[in-house]
Amino acid sequence: MMALLRALLALLQRDLLLAVRRRQDALVVLGFFVVVVSLFPLGVGPDPQLLRSMAPGVLWVSALLATMLSLERLFADDFRDGSLEQLLLTPQPLPLLVLMKILAHWLVTGLPLVLISPLLGMQLNLDGAEIVVLMTALLLGTPILSLVGAIGAGLTLGLRGGGVLISLLILPLYVPALIMGSGAVDAVMYGSSPEAHLSLLAALLIFTLLLAPWAIAAALRIMLD
Amino acid sequence: MSDAAAAPAHTPGTLTPHPFPAHCLEVDSLVLERGERLLFNGLTFCLDAGELLQVAGRNGAGKTSLLRVLCGLTRPMDGDMTWDGVPVRRLDDGPGGHLAYLGHHNALKDELSAEENIQSQCRLHGCPQTPEAVFSMLDELGLGGHADLPVKLLSQGQKRRVALARLLLLRRPLWILDEPFAALDVQVIEVLRQALEAHLAARGMIILTTHQVVPVRGPQRTLTLGDGA
């Protein structure tokens, strides 16, 4: 048990250290998110009311696309240098190792999106209560994006044009998270409670948390066969 | 962990001070097909403690594929593999609990130093090392001054040595090595040769592919793969 915890921690620590050493990867994702969200006022005009009503959808779609951007490298680097083979050979359960990699991915790409979202929400004229719900929804939703996205990253491992394939595979699967997430902010905007949306989003998170690691582990074993 | 820390660790011989318990790997009528080509059919052999098996064969004969099957990375079409009589697929902690694999890739992270690479992998494999043990092992493989550099600054041969240091520190009874002598200079070939001998002397087992003659003392056999052999 201790050995397992130590191994999981070692993997988390390694991935976070790697993320620190090549900061640009995480910064590109964050920059992409900020730039895409900021393009909308330029495109649709500066009408505050219009921006406000579009904000939940814009923020969520931008978060989806920013996450997609980072997925291709989730397993590809480890695959290329042989670390993934060694990971499969460690005497630890692969689904848990995969979960650690996803946790590291989320801490580096998902969490920064959550943290910067209030700023972008203000830019799109959201008020305080709406921003709180937006952050809660993103906090529940971005781990889903990482978990589901990792399935696509595993299935397209080593394929040419993997990045585009991941998008085609995964974007449809992001739809439930998108609907619940932007729905929660919409709800509070129109004066009803966001609780139902947030509960469903939380349920979806638990569901993917339980199933995705096994699916990803199976995908990795197949792709490395 | 304590083993490696307690050992003076100046030669590979002292790094395997305690012999492994006697293990035995049995492979029975293995069949593998890759891309509609039959690589081997009915491959059977048995490896006992302290033995070295050299897998020979021309390019494309399936040497690497065989090693990957033995590691459990590739699933054979048919056949059984048992470790001490237990089917490998049913081992509690998987095949990785008893073997260490060195493939074509060194499995090193370019941005991390040699020491960080080895530390994190040893912890992942469930045998953490003290920094001293890692440094003295790197020292011994001639990487003394390079342990703190990012691996991307090392040459091919030096990277291979870091991977070898990991192999030596993992202390697994079965070593599966794919072209371990590639890209190494004469000195390190000699260190590796000694390490292989020490491993065999400690009742370890080695399966390797190489295009060179292995100048290792001890019981060794050759398995030649050919077309559909």
Coordinates of C-alpha atoms in Angstrom, one line a residue:
Chain A
M1 CA 0.0 0.0 0.0
M2 CA 2.8 2.4 1.0
A3 CA 4.7 1.4 -2.1
L4 CA 1.7 2.1 -4.3
L5 CA 1.2 5.5 -2.8
R6 CA 4.8 6.3 -3.1
A7 CA 4.8 5.2 -6.8
L8 CA 1.7 7.3 -7.6
L9 CA 3.2 10.3 -5.9
A10 CA 6.5 9.8 -7.8
L11 CA 4.6 9.9 -11.1
L12 CA 2.6 13.0 -10.1
Q13 CA 5.8 14.7 -9.0
R14 CA 7.6 13.8 -12.2
D15 CA 4.8 15.1 -14.4
L16 CA 4.5 18.3 -12.5
L17 CA 8.3 18.8 -12.6
L18 CA 8.2 18.2 -16.3
A19 CA 5.4 20.8 -16.6
V20 CA 7.5 23.3 -14.7
R21 CA 10.5 22.7 -16.9
R22 CA 8.6 23.3 -20.1
R23 CA 6.2 26.0 -18.9
Q24 CA 5.4 27.0 -22.5
D25 CA 3.0 24.0 -22.9
A26 CA 0.8 25.1 -20.1
L27 CA 1.1 28.8 -21.0
V28 CA 0.0 28.1 -24.6
V29 CA -3.2 26.5 -23.4
L30 CA -4.0 29.4 -21.0
G31 CA -3.1 32.0 -23.7
F32 CA -5.3 30.3 -26.2
F33 CA -8.2 30.4 -23.8
V34 CA -7.7 34.1 -23.1
V35 CA -7.3 35.0 -26.7
V36 CA -10.3 33.1 -28.0
V37 CA -12.6 34.5 -25.3
S38 CA -11.3 38.0 -26.0
L39 CA -11.9 37.7 -29.8
F40 CA -15.7 37.4 -29.3
P41 CA -16.3 41.0 -28.2
L42 CA -14.3 42.1 -31.3
G43 CA -16.3 39.8 -33.5
V44 CA -19.9 40.4 -32.3
G45 CA -19.6 44.0 -31.2
P46 CA -19.4 45.5 -27.7
D47 CA -23.1 45.4 -26.7
P48 CA -22.8 44.5 -23.0
Q49 CA -26.2 42.7 -22.9
L50 CA -25.4 40.5 -25.9
L51 CA -21.9 39.7 -24.5
R52 CA -23.4 38.8 -21.2
S53 CA -26.0 36.4 -22.6
M54 CA -23.3 34.8 -24.8
A55 CA -20.7 34.5 -22.0
P56 CA -21.4 31.1 -20.6
G57 CA -21.3 29.4 -24.0
V58 CA -18.3 31.3 -25.1
L59 CA -16.3 30.5 -22.0
W60 CA -17.2 26.9 -22.1
V61 CA -16.5 26.3 -25.7
S62 CA -13.2 28.1 -25.4
A63 CA -12.3 25.9 -22.4
L64 CA -13.1 22.8 -24.5
L65 CA -10.9 23.9 -27.3
A66 CA -8.1 25.0 -25.0
T67 CA -8.2 21.5 -23.4
M68 CA -8.1 19.8 -26.8
L69 CA -5.0 21.7 -27.6
S70 CA -3.1 20.0 -24.7
L71 CA -4.4 16.5 -25.1
E72 CA -2.2 15.3 -27.9
R73 CA 0.9 15.4 -25.8
L74 CA -0.7 13.8 -22.7
F75 CA 0.7 10.3 -23.6
A76 CA 2.5 11.0 -26.9
D77 CA 5.7 12.2 -25.2
D78 CA 5.9 9.2 -22.9
F79 CA 5.1 7.0 -25.9
R80 CA 7.9 8.4 -28.0
D81 CA 10.7 8.1 -25.4
G82 CA 9.7 4.7 -24.1
S83 CA 8.5 5.9 -20.7
L84 CA 5.1 4.5 -21.4
E85 CA 6.4 1.0 -21.9
Q86 CA 8.2 1.3 -18.6
L87 CA 5.0 2.6 -17.0
L88 CA 3.1 -0.5 -18.2
L89 CA 5.8 -2.7 -16.7
T90 CA 5.7 -1.1 -13.2
P91 CA 4.1 -3.5 -10.7
Q92 CA 1.4 -0.9 -10.0
P93 CA -2.2 -0.9 -11.3
L94 CA -2.3 1.0 -14.6
P95 CA -5.7 2.7 -14.1
L96 CA -4.3 4.4 -11.0
L97 CA -1.1 5.5 -12.7
V98 CA -3.2 6.9 -15.6
L99 CA -5.4 8.7 -13.1
M100 CA -2.2 10.4 -11.7
K101 CA -1.1 11.5 -15.1
I102 CA -4.6 13.0 -15.7
L103 CA -4.5 14.7 -12.3
A104 CA -1.1 16.3 -13.3
H105 CA -2.6 17.3 -16.6
W106 CA -5.6 18.9 -15.0
L107 CA -3.5 20.8 -12.4
V108 CA -1.4 22.2 -15.2
T109 CA -4.0 22.9 -17.8
G110 CA -7.5 22.7 -16.3
L111 CA -7.0 24.5 -13.0
P112 CA -5.4 27.6 -14.6
L113 CA -8.5 27.9 -16.8
V114 CA -10.7 27.9 -13.7
L115 CA -8.5 30.4 -12.0
I116 CA -8.5 32.9 -14.9
S117 CA -12.2 32.5 -15.7
P118 CA -13.4 35.3 -13.3
L119 CA -11.3 37.8 -15.2
L120 CA -12.7 36.8 -18.5
G121 CA -16.2 36.6 -17.0
M122 CA -15.9 40.2 -16.0
Q123 CA -14.7 41.1 -19.4
L124 CA -18.0 39.6 -20.8
N125 CA -20.0 41.5 -18.3
L126 CA -21.0 38.7 -15.9
D127 CA -21.8 39.8 -12.3
G128 CA -20.5 38.3 -9.1
A129 CA -23.0 35.5 -8.5
E130 CA -22.7 34.4 -12.1
I131 CA -18.9 34.3 -11.8
V132 CA -19.0 32.2 -8.7
V133 CA -21.3 29.7 -10.5
L134 CA -19.1 29.8 -13.6
M135 CA -16.0 28.9 -11.5
T136 CA -17.8 26.1 -9.7
A137 CA -19.0 24.7 -13.0
L138 CA -15.5 24.9 -14.5
L139 CA -14.1 23.3 -11.4
L140 CA -16.4 20.4 -11.8
G141 CA -16.2 20.3 -15.5
T142 CA -12.6 20.7 -16.5
P143 CA -11.6 17.4 -14.8
I144 CA -14.2 15.7 -17.0
L145 CA -12.6 17.3 -20.0
S146 CA -9.2 15.9 -19.0
L147 CA -10.6 12.5 -18.2
V148 CA -12.6 12.0 -21.3
G149 CA -9.9 13.7 -23.5
A150 CA -7.4 11.2 -22.2
I151 CA -9.4 8.4 -23.6
G152 CA -9.1 10.0 -27.0
A153 CA -5.4 10.6 -26.4
G154 CA -4.9 7.0 -25.6
L155 CA -6.8 5.7 -28.6
T156 CA -4.9 7.9 -31.1
L157 CA -1.5 7.2 -29.6
G158 CA 1.2 6.8 -32.3
L159 CA -1.2 7.6 -35.2
R160 CA -0.4 10.2 -37.7
G161 CA -2.6 13.3 -37.4
G162 CA -3.6 12.1 -33.9
G163 CA -4.5 15.6 -32.8
V164 CA -7.3 16.1 -35.4
L165 CA -8.5 12.6 -34.7
I166 CA -8.7 13.3 -30.9
S167 CA -10.9 16.3 -31.7
L168 CA -13.3 14.3 -33.9
L169 CA -13.5 11.5 -31.3
I170 CA -13.8 13.6 -28.2
L171 CA -15.6 16.8 -28.9
P172 CA -19.0 15.0 -29.3
L173 CA -18.4 13.4 -25.9
Y174 CA -17.8 16.8 -24.4
V175 CA -21.4 17.8 -25.2
P176 CA -23.0 16.8 -21.8
A177 CA -20.4 18.7 -19.8
L178 CA -20.8 21.7 -22.1
I179 CA -24.6 21.7 -21.7
M180 CA -24.6 21.3 -17.9
G181 CA -21.7 23.8 -17.5
S182 CA -23.0 26.6 -19.5
G183 CA -26.6 25.8 -18.4
A184 CA -25.6 26.4 -14.8
V185 CA -24.5 29.9 -15.5
D186 CA -27.5 30.5 -17.7
A187 CA -29.8 29.4 -14.9
V188 CA -28.4 31.9 -12.4
M189 CA -28.5 34.6 -15.1
Y190 CA -32.2 34.1 -15.5
G191 CA -32.9 34.0 -11.8
S192 CA -33.3 30.2 -11.2
S193 CA -31.1 27.9 -9.1
P194 CA -28.0 26.4 -10.8
E195 CA -28.1 23.5 -8.4
A196 CA -29.6 21.0 -10.8
H197 CA -27.0 21.7 -13.4
L198 CA -24.2 21.6 -11.0
S199 CA -25.4 18.3 -9.4
L200 CA -25.6 16.7 -12.8
L201 CA -22.1 18.0 -13.6
A202 CA -20.8 16.5 -10.3
A203 CA -22.5 13.2 -11.1
L204 CA -20.9 13.2 -14.5
L205 CA -17.5 13.9 -12.9
I206 CA -17.9 10.9 -10.6
F207 CA -19.1 8.7 -13.4
T208 CA -16.1 9.6 -15.6
L209 CA -13.7 9.4 -12.7
L210 CA -14.8 5.8 -12.1
L211 CA -14.8 4.6 -15.7
A212 CA -12.3 6.6 -17.7
P213 CA -9.1 5.4 -16.0
W214 CA -10.0 1.8 -16.9
A215 CA -10.9 2.7 -20.5
I216 CA -7.6 4.6 -20.9
A217 CA -5.6 1.8 -19.4
A218 CA -7.2 -0.6 -21.9
A219 CA -6.5 1.8 -24.7
L220 CA -2.9 2.2 -23.8
R221 CA -2.4 -1.6 -23.6
I222 CA -3.9 -2.0 -27.0
M223 CA -1.9 0.8 -28.6
L224 CA 1.4 -0.6 -27.2
D225 CA 0.7 -4.2 -28.2
Chain B
M1 CA 16.0 -0.2 -0.7
S2 CA 18.1 -1.0 2.2
D3 CA 20.1 -3.5 0.2
A4 CA 21.3 -0.9 -2.3
A5 CA 21.9 1.6 0.5
A6 CA 23.9 -0.8 2.6
A7 CA 26.1 -2.0 -0.3
P8 CA 29.4 -0.1 -0.8
A9 CA 28.2 0.1 -4.4
H10 CA 31.5 0.6 -6.2
T11 CA 31.4 -2.2 -8.6
P12 CA 28.4 -3.8 -10.2
G13 CA 29.4 -7.0 -8.4
T14 CA 28.8 -5.4 -5.0
L15 CA 25.5 -4.0 -6.0
T16 CA 24.0 -7.5 -6.2
P17 CA 25.3 -8.7 -2.9
H18 CA 22.4 -11.0 -2.1
P19 CA 21.7 -13.7 -4.5
F20 CA 18.1 -13.9 -5.8
P21 CA 16.0 -16.9 -4.9
A22 CA 16.1 -19.4 -7.6
H23 CA 13.4 -18.6 -10.2
C24 CA 12.4 -20.2 -13.4
L25 CA 10.8 -19.0 -16.5
E26 CA 9.0 -21.4 -18.8
V27 CA 7.7 -20.6 -22.2
D28 CA 5.6 -23.2 -23.9
S29 CA 4.6 -23.3 -27.6
L30 CA 4.4 -19.5 -28.1
V31 CA 2.8 -18.3 -31.3
L32 CA 3.1 -14.8 -32.6
E33 CA 1.9 -13.2 -35.8
R34 CA 2.6 -9.6 -36.7
G35 CA 1.0 -8.0 -39.7
E36 CA -0.1 -11.4 -41.1
R37 CA 3.4 -12.7 -40.9
L38 CA 4.1 -15.7 -38.7
L39 CA 7.1 -14.7 -36.6
F40 CA 7.3 -17.9 -34.5
N41 CA 5.2 -20.9 -34.0
G42 CA 5.5 -23.3 -31.1
L43 CA 8.4 -21.5 -29.5
T44 CA 9.4 -23.4 -26.3
F45 CA 12.2 -22.8 -23.9
C46 CA 12.9 -22.7 -20.2
L47 CA 15.3 -20.4 -18.4
D48 CA 16.7 -21.3 -15.0
A49 CA 18.3 -19.2 -12.4
G50 CA 21.8 -18.0 -13.4
E51 CA 21.3 -18.6 -17.1
L52 CA 21.7 -16.3 -20.1
L53 CA 19.6 -16.7 -23.2
Q54 CA 20.8 -14.9 -26.4
V55 CA 18.1 -14.4 -29.0
A56 CA 19.6 -14.4 -32.4
G57 CA 18.2 -14.0 -35.9
R58 CA 18.5 -11.7 -38.8
N59 CA 16.8 -8.3 -38.9
G60 CA 13.0 -8.6 -38.8
A61 CA 13.1 -12.2 -37.5
G62 CA 11.0 -11.1 -34.5
K63 CA 13.7 -10.7 -31.8
T64 CA 12.2 -7.5 -30.4
S65 CA 8.7 -8.9 -30.7
L66 CA 9.7 -11.9 -28.7
L67 CA 11.2 -9.7 -25.9
R68 CA 8.0 -7.7 -25.8
V69 CA 5.9 -10.8 -25.5
L70 CA 8.1 -12.0 -22.7
C71 CA 7.7 -8.6 -20.9
G72 CA 3.9 -8.9 -21.3
L73 CA 3.7 -5.8 -23.5
T74 CA 2.6 -7.8 -26.5
R75 CA 0.0 -10.5 -26.3
P76 CA 1.0 -13.7 -28.0
M77 CA -1.6 -15.4 -30.2
D78 CA -1.2 -18.6 -28.3
G79 CA 1.1 -20.3 -25.8
D80 CA 1.8 -20.1 -22.1
M81 CA 4.4 -18.3 -20.1
T82 CA 4.9 -19.3 -16.5
W83 CA 7.1 -17.7 -13.8
D84 CA 7.9 -20.2 -11.0
G85 CA 5.0 -22.2 -12.3
V86 CA 2.5 -19.3 -12.1
P87 CA 1.1 -18.1 -15.4
V88 CA 2.6 -14.7 -16.0
R89 CA -0.8 -13.2 -16.7
R90 CA -2.0 -14.1 -13.2
L91 CA 1.0 -12.8 -11.2
D92 CA -0.3 -10.5 -8.5
D93 CA 1.8 -7.5 -9.5
G94 CA 2.0 -8.2 -13.2
P95 CA 5.2 -9.1 -15.1
G96 CA 6.9 -5.9 -13.9
G97 CA 7.4 -7.3 -10.4
H98 CA 10.1 -9.7 -11.5
L99 CA 11.6 -8.3 -14.7
A100 CA 13.4 -5.2 -15.8
Y101 CA 13.2 -4.3 -19.5
L102 CA 15.6 -2.2 -21.5
G103 CA 14.2 -1.6 -25.0
H104 CA 15.3 0.4 -28.0
H105 CA 14.2 3.6 -26.2
N106 CA 16.0 4.7 -23.1
A107 CA 12.7 5.9 -21.4
L108 CA 14.4 9.0 -20.1
K109 CA 12.8 12.4 -19.8
D110 CA 14.9 15.0 -21.6
E111 CA 14.1 17.8 -19.2
L112 CA 15.0 15.9 -16.1
S113 CA 18.5 15.2 -14.9
A114 CA 19.9 11.7 -14.9
E115 CA 19.5 11.5 -11.2
E116 CA 15.9 12.7 -11.3
N117 CA 15.1 10.3 -14.1
I118 CA 16.4 7.3 -12.1
Q119 CA 14.9 8.3 -8.8
S120 CA 11.4 8.8 -10.2
Q121 CA 11.5 5.5 -12.1
C122 CA 12.9 3.5 -9.2
R123 CA 10.1 4.9 -7.0
L124 CA 7.5 4.0 -9.7
H125 CA 8.9 0.5 -9.8
G126 CA 8.5 0.2 -6.0
C127 CA 12.2 0.2 -5.1
P128 CA 13.2 3.8 -4.0
Q129 CA 16.9 4.6 -3.9
T130 CA 18.9 6.9 -1.8
P131 CA 20.6 9.8 -3.7
E132 CA 24.0 8.3 -2.7
A133 CA 23.1 5.0 -4.3
V134 CA 22.1 6.7 -7.5
F135 CA 25.1 8.9 -7.6
S136 CA 27.6 6.1 -7.0
M137 CA 26.0 4.0 -9.7
L138 CA 26.2 6.9 -12.2
D139 CA 29.8 7.4 -11.1
E140 CA 30.6 3.9 -11.8
L141 CA 29.2 4.1 -15.3
G142 CA 31.3 7.1 -15.9
L143 CA 28.6 9.7 -15.6
G144 CA 29.9 11.2 -12.3
G145 CA 30.0 14.8 -13.5
H146 CA 26.8 14.6 -15.5
A147 CA 24.3 13.4 -12.9
D148 CA 22.7 16.9 -12.5
L149 CA 22.6 17.9 -16.2
P150 CA 19.3 17.6 -18.1
V151 CA 19.4 14.4 -20.0
K152 CA 18.9 16.2 -23.3
L153 CA 22.5 17.5 -23.0
L154 CA 23.9 14.0 -22.9
S155 CA 25.1 12.0 -25.9
Q156 CA 23.4 8.9 -27.1
G157 CA 25.9 6.6 -25.4
Q158 CA 25.6 8.6 -22.1
K159 CA 21.8 8.3 -22.2
R160 CA 22.2 4.6 -22.7
R161 CA 24.4 4.5 -19.6
V162 CA 21.8 6.3 -17.6
A163 CA 19.2 3.6 -18.7
L164 CA 21.7 0.9 -17.7
A165 CA 22.1 2.5 -14.3
R166 CA 18.4 2.3 -13.8
L167 CA 18.4 -1.3 -14.8
L168 CA 21.1 -2.1 -12.3
L169 CA 19.4 -0.3 -9.5
L170 CA 16.0 -1.9 -10.0
R171 CA 17.3 -5.3 -8.7
R172 CA 14.9 -7.5 -10.7
P173 CA 15.8 -11.2 -11.1
L174 CA 15.0 -11.3 -14.9
W175 CA 16.7 -8.8 -17.2
I176 CA 15.2 -8.5 -20.7
L177 CA 17.6 -6.4 -22.8
D178 CA 17.2 -5.3 -26.4
E179 CA 20.5 -4.5 -28.0
P180 CA 22.1 -3.5 -24.7
F181 CA 25.6 -3.0 -26.3
A182 CA 24.4 -0.6 -28.9
A183 CA 25.9 2.9 -28.7
L184 CA 28.2 2.1 -25.8
D185 CA 32.0 2.7 -25.9
V186 CA 34.5 0.0 -25.0
Q187 CA 34.8 1.0 -21.3
V188 CA 31.1 0.8 -20.7
I189 CA 30.8 -2.5 -22.6
E190 CA 33.3 -3.8 -20.1
V191 CA 31.2 -2.5 -17.2
L192 CA 28.1 -3.9 -18.6
R193 CA 29.8 -7.2 -19.2
Q194 CA 30.8 -7.4 -15.6
A195 CA 27.3 -6.4 -14.5
L196 CA 25.9 -9.2 -16.6
E197 CA 28.3 -11.7 -15.1
A198 CA 27.6 -10.5 -11.6
H199 CA 23.9 -10.7 -12.2
L200 CA 24.2 -14.3 -13.4
A201 CA 26.4 -15.1 -10.5
A202 CA 23.7 -13.8 -8.2
R203 CA 21.3 -16.3 -9.8
G204 CA 19.7 -13.6 -12.0
M205 CA 18.5 -14.5 -15.4
I206 CA 19.1 -12.6 -18.7
I207 CA 17.5 -12.7 -22.0
L208 CA 19.1 -10.4 -24.6
T209 CA 19.4 -9.7 -28.3
T210 CA 22.6 -8.5 -29.7
H211 CA 24.5 -8.6 -33.0
Q212 CA 27.8 -8.9 -31.1
V213 CA 29.3 -11.9 -29.5
V214 CA 28.5 -11.7 -25.8
P215 CA 31.8 -12.2 -23.9
V216 CA 30.1 -13.3 -20.7
R217 CA 31.2 -16.2 -18.6
G218 CA 28.5 -18.5 -17.3
P219 CA 25.9 -20.8 -18.8
Q220 CA 24.4 -19.3 -21.9
R221 CA 22.3 -20.5 -24.8
T222 CA 21.3 -19.2 -28.1
L223 CA 17.9 -19.2 -29.6
T224 CA 17.8 -18.5 -33.3
L225 CA 14.6 -17.1 -34.8
G226 CA 14.1 -17.7 -38.5
D227 CA 11.2 -17.7 -40.9
G228 CA 8.3 -19.3 -39.0
A229 CA 10.7 -21.2 -36.8

